[in-house]
Short mmCIF file of C-alpha atoms in Angstrom, two decimals:
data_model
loop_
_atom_site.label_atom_id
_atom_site.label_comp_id
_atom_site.label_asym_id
_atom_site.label_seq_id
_atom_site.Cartn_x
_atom_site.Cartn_y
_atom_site.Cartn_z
CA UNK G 1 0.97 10.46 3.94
CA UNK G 2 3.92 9.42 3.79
CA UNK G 3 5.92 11.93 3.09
CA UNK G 4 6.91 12.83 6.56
CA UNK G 5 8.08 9.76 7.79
CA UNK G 6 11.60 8.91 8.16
CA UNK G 7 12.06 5.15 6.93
CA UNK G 8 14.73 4.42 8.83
CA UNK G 9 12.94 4.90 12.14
CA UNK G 10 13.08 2.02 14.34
CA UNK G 11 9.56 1.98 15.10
CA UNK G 12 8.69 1.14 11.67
CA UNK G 13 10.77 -0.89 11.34
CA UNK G 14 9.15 -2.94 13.84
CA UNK G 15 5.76 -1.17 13.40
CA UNK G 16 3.57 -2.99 14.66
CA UNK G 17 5.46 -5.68 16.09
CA UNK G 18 6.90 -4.63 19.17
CA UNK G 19 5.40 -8.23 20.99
CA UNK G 20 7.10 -10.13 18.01
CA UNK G 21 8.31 -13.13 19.33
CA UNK G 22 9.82 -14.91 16.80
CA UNK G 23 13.40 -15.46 15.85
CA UNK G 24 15.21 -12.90 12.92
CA UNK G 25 13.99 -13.73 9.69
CA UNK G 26 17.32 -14.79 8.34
CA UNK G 27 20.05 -17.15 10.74
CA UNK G 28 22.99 -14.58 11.12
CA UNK G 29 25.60 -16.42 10.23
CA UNK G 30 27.36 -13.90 8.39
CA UNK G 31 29.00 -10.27 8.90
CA UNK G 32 27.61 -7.48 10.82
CA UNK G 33 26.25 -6.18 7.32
CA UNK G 34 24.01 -8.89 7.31
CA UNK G 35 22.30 -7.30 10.47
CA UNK G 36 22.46 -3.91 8.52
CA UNK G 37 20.66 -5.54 5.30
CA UNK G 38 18.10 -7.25 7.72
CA UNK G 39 17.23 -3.53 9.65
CA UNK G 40 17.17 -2.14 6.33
CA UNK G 41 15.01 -5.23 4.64
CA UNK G 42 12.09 -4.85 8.09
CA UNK G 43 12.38 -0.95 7.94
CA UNK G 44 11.22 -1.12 4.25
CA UNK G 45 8.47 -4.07 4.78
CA UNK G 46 7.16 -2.38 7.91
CA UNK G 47 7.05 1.53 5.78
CA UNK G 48 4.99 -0.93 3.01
CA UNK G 49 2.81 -1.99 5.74
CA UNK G 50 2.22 1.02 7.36
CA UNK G 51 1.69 2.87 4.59
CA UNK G 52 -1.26 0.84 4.40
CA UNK G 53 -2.55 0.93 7.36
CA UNK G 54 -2.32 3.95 8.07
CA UNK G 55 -4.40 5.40 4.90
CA UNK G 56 -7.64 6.93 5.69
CA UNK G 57 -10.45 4.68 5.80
CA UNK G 58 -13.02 4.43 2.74
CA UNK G 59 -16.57 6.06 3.07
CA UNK G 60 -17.68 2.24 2.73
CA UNK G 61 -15.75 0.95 6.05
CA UNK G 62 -16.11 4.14 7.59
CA UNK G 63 -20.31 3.21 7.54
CA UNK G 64 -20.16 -0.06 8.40
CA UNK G 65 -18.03 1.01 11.67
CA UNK G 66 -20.52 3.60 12.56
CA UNK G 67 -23.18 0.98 11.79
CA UNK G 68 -20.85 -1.50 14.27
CA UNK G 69 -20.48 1.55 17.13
CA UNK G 70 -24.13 1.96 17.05
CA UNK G 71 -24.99 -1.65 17.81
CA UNK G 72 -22.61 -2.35 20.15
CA UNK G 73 -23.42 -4.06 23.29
CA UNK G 74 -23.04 -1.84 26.01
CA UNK G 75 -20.53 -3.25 28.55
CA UNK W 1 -25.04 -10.34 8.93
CA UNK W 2 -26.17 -12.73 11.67
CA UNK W 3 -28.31 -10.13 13.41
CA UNK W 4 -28.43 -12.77 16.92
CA UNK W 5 -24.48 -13.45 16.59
CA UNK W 6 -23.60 -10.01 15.80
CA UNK W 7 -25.80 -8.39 18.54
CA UNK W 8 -24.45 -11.24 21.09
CA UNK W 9 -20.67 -10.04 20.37
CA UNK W 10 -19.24 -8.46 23.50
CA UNK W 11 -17.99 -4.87 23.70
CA UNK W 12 -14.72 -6.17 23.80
CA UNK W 13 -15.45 -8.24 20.48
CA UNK W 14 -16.74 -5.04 18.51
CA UNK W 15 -13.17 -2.71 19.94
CA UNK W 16 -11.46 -5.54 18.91
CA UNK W 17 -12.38 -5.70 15.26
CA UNK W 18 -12.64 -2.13 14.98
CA UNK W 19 -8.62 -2.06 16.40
CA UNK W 20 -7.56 -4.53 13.87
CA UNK W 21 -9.31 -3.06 10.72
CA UNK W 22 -5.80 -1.51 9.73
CA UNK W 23 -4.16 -4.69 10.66
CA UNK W 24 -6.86 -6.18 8.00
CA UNK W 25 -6.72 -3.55 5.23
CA UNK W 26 -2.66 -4.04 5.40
CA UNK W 27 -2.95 -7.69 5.34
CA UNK W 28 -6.17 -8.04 2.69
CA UNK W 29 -4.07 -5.93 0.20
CA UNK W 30 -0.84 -7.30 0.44
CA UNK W 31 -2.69 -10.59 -1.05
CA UNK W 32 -4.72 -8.91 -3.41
CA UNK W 33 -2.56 -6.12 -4.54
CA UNK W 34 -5.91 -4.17 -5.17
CA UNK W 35 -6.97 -1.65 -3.01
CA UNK W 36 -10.62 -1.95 -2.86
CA UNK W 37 -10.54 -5.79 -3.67
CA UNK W 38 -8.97 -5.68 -0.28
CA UNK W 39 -11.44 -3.33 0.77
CA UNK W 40 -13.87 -5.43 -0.08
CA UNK W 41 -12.48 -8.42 1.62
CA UNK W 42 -12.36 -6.76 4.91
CA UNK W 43 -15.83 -5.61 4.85
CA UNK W 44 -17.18 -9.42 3.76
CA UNK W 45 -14.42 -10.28 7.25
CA UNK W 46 -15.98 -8.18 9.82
CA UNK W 47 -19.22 -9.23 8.70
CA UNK W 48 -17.98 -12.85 9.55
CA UNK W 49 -16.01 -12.60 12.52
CA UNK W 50 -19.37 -10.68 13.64
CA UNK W 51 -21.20 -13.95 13.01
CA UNK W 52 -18.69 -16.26 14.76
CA UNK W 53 -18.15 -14.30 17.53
CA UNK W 54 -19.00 -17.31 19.67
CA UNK W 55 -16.42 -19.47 17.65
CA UNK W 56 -13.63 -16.96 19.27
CA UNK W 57 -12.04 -18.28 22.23
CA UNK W 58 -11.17 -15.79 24.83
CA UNK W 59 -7.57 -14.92 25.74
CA UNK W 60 -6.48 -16.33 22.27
CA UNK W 61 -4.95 -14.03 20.16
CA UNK W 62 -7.74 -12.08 18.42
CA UNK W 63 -5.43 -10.50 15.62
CA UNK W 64 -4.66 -14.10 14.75
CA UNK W 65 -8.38 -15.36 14.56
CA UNK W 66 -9.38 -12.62 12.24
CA UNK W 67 -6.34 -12.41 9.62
CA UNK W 68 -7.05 -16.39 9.54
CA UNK W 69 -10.52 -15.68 8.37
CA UNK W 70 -9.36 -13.02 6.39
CA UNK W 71 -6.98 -15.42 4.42
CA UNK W 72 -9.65 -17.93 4.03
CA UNK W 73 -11.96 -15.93 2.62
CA UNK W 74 -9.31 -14.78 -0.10
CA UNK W 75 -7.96 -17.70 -1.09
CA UNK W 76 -11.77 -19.60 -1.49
CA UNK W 77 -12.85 -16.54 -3.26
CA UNK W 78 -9.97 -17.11 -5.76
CA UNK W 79 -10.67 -20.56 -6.17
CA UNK W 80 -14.63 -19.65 -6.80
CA UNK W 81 -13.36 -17.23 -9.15
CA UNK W 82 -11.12 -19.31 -10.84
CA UNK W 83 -8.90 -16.30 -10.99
CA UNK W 84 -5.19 -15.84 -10.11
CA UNK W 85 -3.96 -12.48 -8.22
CA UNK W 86 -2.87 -10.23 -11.37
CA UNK W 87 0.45 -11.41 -12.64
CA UNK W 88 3.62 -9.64 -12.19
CA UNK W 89 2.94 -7.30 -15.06
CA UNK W 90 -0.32 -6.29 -14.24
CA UNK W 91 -0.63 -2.70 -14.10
CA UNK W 92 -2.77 -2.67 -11.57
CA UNK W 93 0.56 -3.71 -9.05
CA UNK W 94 0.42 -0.54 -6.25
CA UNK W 95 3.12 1.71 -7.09
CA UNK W 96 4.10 3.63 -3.20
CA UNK W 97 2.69 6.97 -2.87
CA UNK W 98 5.96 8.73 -2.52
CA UNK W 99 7.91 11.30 -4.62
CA UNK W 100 10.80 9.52 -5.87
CA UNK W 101 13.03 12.48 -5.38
CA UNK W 102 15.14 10.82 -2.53
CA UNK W 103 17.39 8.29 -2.83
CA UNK W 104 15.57 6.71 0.09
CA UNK W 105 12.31 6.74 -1.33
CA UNK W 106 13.67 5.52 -4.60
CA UNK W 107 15.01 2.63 -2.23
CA UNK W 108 11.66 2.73 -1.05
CA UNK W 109 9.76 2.23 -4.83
CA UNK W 110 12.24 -0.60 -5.97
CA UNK W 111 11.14 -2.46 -2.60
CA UNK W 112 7.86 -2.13 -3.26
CA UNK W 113 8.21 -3.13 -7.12
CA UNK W 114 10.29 -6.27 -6.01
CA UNK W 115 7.87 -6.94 -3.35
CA UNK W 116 4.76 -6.99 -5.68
CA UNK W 117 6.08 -9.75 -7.96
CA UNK W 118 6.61 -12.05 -5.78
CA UNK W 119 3.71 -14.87 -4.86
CA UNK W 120 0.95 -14.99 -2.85
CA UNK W 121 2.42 -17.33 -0.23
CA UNK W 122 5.88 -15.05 0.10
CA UNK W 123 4.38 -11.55 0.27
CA UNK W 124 1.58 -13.47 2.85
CA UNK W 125 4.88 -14.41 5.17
CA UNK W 126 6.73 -11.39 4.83
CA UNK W 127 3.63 -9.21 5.95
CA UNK W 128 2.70 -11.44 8.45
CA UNK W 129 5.97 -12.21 10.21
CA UNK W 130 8.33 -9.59 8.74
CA UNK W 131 5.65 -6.13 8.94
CA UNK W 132 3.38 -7.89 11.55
CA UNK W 133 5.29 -9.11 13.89
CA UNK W 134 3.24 -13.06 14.00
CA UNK W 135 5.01 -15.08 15.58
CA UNK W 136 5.95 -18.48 13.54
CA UNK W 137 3.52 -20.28 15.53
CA UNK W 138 0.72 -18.17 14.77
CA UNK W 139 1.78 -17.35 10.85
CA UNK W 140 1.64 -21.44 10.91
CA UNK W 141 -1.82 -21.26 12.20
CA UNK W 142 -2.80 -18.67 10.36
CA UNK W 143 -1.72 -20.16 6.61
CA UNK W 144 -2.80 -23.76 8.12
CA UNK W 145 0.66 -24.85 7.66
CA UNK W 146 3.87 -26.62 9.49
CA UNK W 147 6.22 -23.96 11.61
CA UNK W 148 8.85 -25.13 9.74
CA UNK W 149 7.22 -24.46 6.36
CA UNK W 150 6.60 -20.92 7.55
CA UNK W 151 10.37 -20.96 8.35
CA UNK W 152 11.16 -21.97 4.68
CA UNK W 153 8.89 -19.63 3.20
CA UNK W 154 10.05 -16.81 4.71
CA UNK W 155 13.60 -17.60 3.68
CA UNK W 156 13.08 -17.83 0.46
CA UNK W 157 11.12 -14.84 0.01
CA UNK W 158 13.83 -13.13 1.58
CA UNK W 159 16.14 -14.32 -0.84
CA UNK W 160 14.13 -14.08 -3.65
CA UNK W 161 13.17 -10.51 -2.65
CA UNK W 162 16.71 -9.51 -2.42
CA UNK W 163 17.76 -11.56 -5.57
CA UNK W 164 15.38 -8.89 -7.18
CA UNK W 165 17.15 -5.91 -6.19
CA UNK W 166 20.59 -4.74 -7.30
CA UNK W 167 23.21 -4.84 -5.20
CA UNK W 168 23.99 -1.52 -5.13
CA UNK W 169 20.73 -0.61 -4.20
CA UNK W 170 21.02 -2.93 -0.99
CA UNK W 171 24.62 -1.87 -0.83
CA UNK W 172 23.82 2.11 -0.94
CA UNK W 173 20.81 1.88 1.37
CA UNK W 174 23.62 0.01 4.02
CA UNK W 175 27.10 1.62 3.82
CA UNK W 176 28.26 -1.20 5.57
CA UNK W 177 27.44 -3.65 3.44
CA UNK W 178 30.00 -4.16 0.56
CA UNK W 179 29.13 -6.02 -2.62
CA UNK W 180 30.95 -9.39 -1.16
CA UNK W 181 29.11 -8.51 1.94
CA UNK W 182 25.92 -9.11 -0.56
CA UNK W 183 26.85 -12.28 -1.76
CA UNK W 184 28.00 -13.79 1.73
CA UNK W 185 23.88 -12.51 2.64
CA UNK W 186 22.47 -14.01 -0.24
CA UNK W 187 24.54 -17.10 -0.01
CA UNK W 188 23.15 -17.08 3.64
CA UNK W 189 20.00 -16.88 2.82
CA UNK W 190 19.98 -19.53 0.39
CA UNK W 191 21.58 -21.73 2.72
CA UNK W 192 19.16 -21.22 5.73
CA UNK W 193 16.31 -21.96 3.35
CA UNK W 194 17.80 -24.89 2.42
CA UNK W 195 18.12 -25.48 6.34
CA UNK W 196 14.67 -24.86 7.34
CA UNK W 197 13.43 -27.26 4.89
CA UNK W 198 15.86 -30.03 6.35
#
């Protein structure tokens, strides 16, 4: 799965973040290779967390959904 | 299940669970570490956003609502349990699913090993605001805390994340970054944790 990503992607970096709001996770106060270290740091927490959620759902979640679908108010 | 609460959630309700159930698995297993103990906790949270459907106000942020209950659930099931999350040498820590042929996914697998020791409340923050992209506000809301202790925490599970990697593993995965480079970051770091808790 996730073989054929490319870590250093931007989107994952921010995946799925995009509407983030808040302010960089560490006050920049230093060199540009403090940016570089925090793109790098985010690129690696967002491949963790997409890794994740990405995966294929379990037979067990995958029922209860269907189960959810079928008794879902119809709007 | 609450049959009447379930059956009274709006179509909106039921897209909206089923659209953060990623979200949920991401989030459930970066506090248990355990795949289907995280599993397991997303199940028991759909079930019970399902039954307080009419506890969710409208136009709030949805995402925020259910990781909330999420966290809840985890953290009285712990105390129930009178368990801890397995320690830092459990076996049972996730190892990525990569081939650690690259240097980038070798990058990749000491991240991930640093990541999994450190505690609840620091891998909770980094997921949240760091993968997830909560806002301070809403991570403070979420882990029924003060902004600024969000603030803090997230500093120093920065720092302590990045105190557990080399240096020239930071250093190689950004050319720019020099090994003095690393020290001015981690002395950063340090000192904006000690500024957040000011």
């Amino acid at each position: 799965m996730t073989g054929e990503k490319d870590e250093n992607a931007p989107e994952t970096a921010r995946r799925p973040g995009e509407d983030k709001k808040a302010e960089p996770m560490m006050e920049n106060k230093t060199a540009p290779a403090s940016d570089t270290i925090d793109r790098w740091f985010d690129a690696q927490l967002g491949r963790l967390y997409g890794e994740v959620a990405d995966e294929p759902l379990p037979r067990e979640l995958l029922d209860l959904i269907e189960k959810l679908k079928a008794k879902r108010p119809q709007g | 299940m609450d049959q009447s609460s379930a059956d009274a959630a709006s179509p909106d309700f039921h897209v909206s669970i089923l659209e953060c159930i990623p979200h949920l698995r991401a989030f459930a297993r970066s506090l248990t570490r355990d795949r289907e103990h995280a599993d397991d906790l997303v199940q028991d949270v759909i079930v019970r956003a399902l039954s307080a459907a009419d506890q969710f106000t409208p136009g709030t942020n949805f995402k925020a609502w259910v990781f909330t209950i999420l966290r809840n659930h985890f953290y009285n099931e712990v105390r129930k349990r009178r368990t801890q999350p397995c320690s830092i040498h459990d076996p049972s820590i996730p190892e990525p699913s990569i081939p650690a042929t690259q240097e980038a996914s070798l990058e990749y697998r000491d991240f991930c090993r640093a990541f999994w020791k450190l505690n609840d409340e620091h891998r909770e923050v980094l997921i949240l605001v760091g993968a997830n992209g909560v806002s301070y506000d809403e991570a403070a809301r979420i882990c029924g805390c003060a902004v600024g202790t969000i603030k803090s925490r997230l500093s120093r599970a920065r720092t302590e994340l990045i105190g557990k990697l080399s240096p020239e593993r930071v250093a190689a995965a950004s050319p720019q970054a020099s090994g003095a480079a690393w020290g001015g970051i981690t002395r950063s770091a340090k000192s904006s944790a000690v500024n957040n808790r000011t």
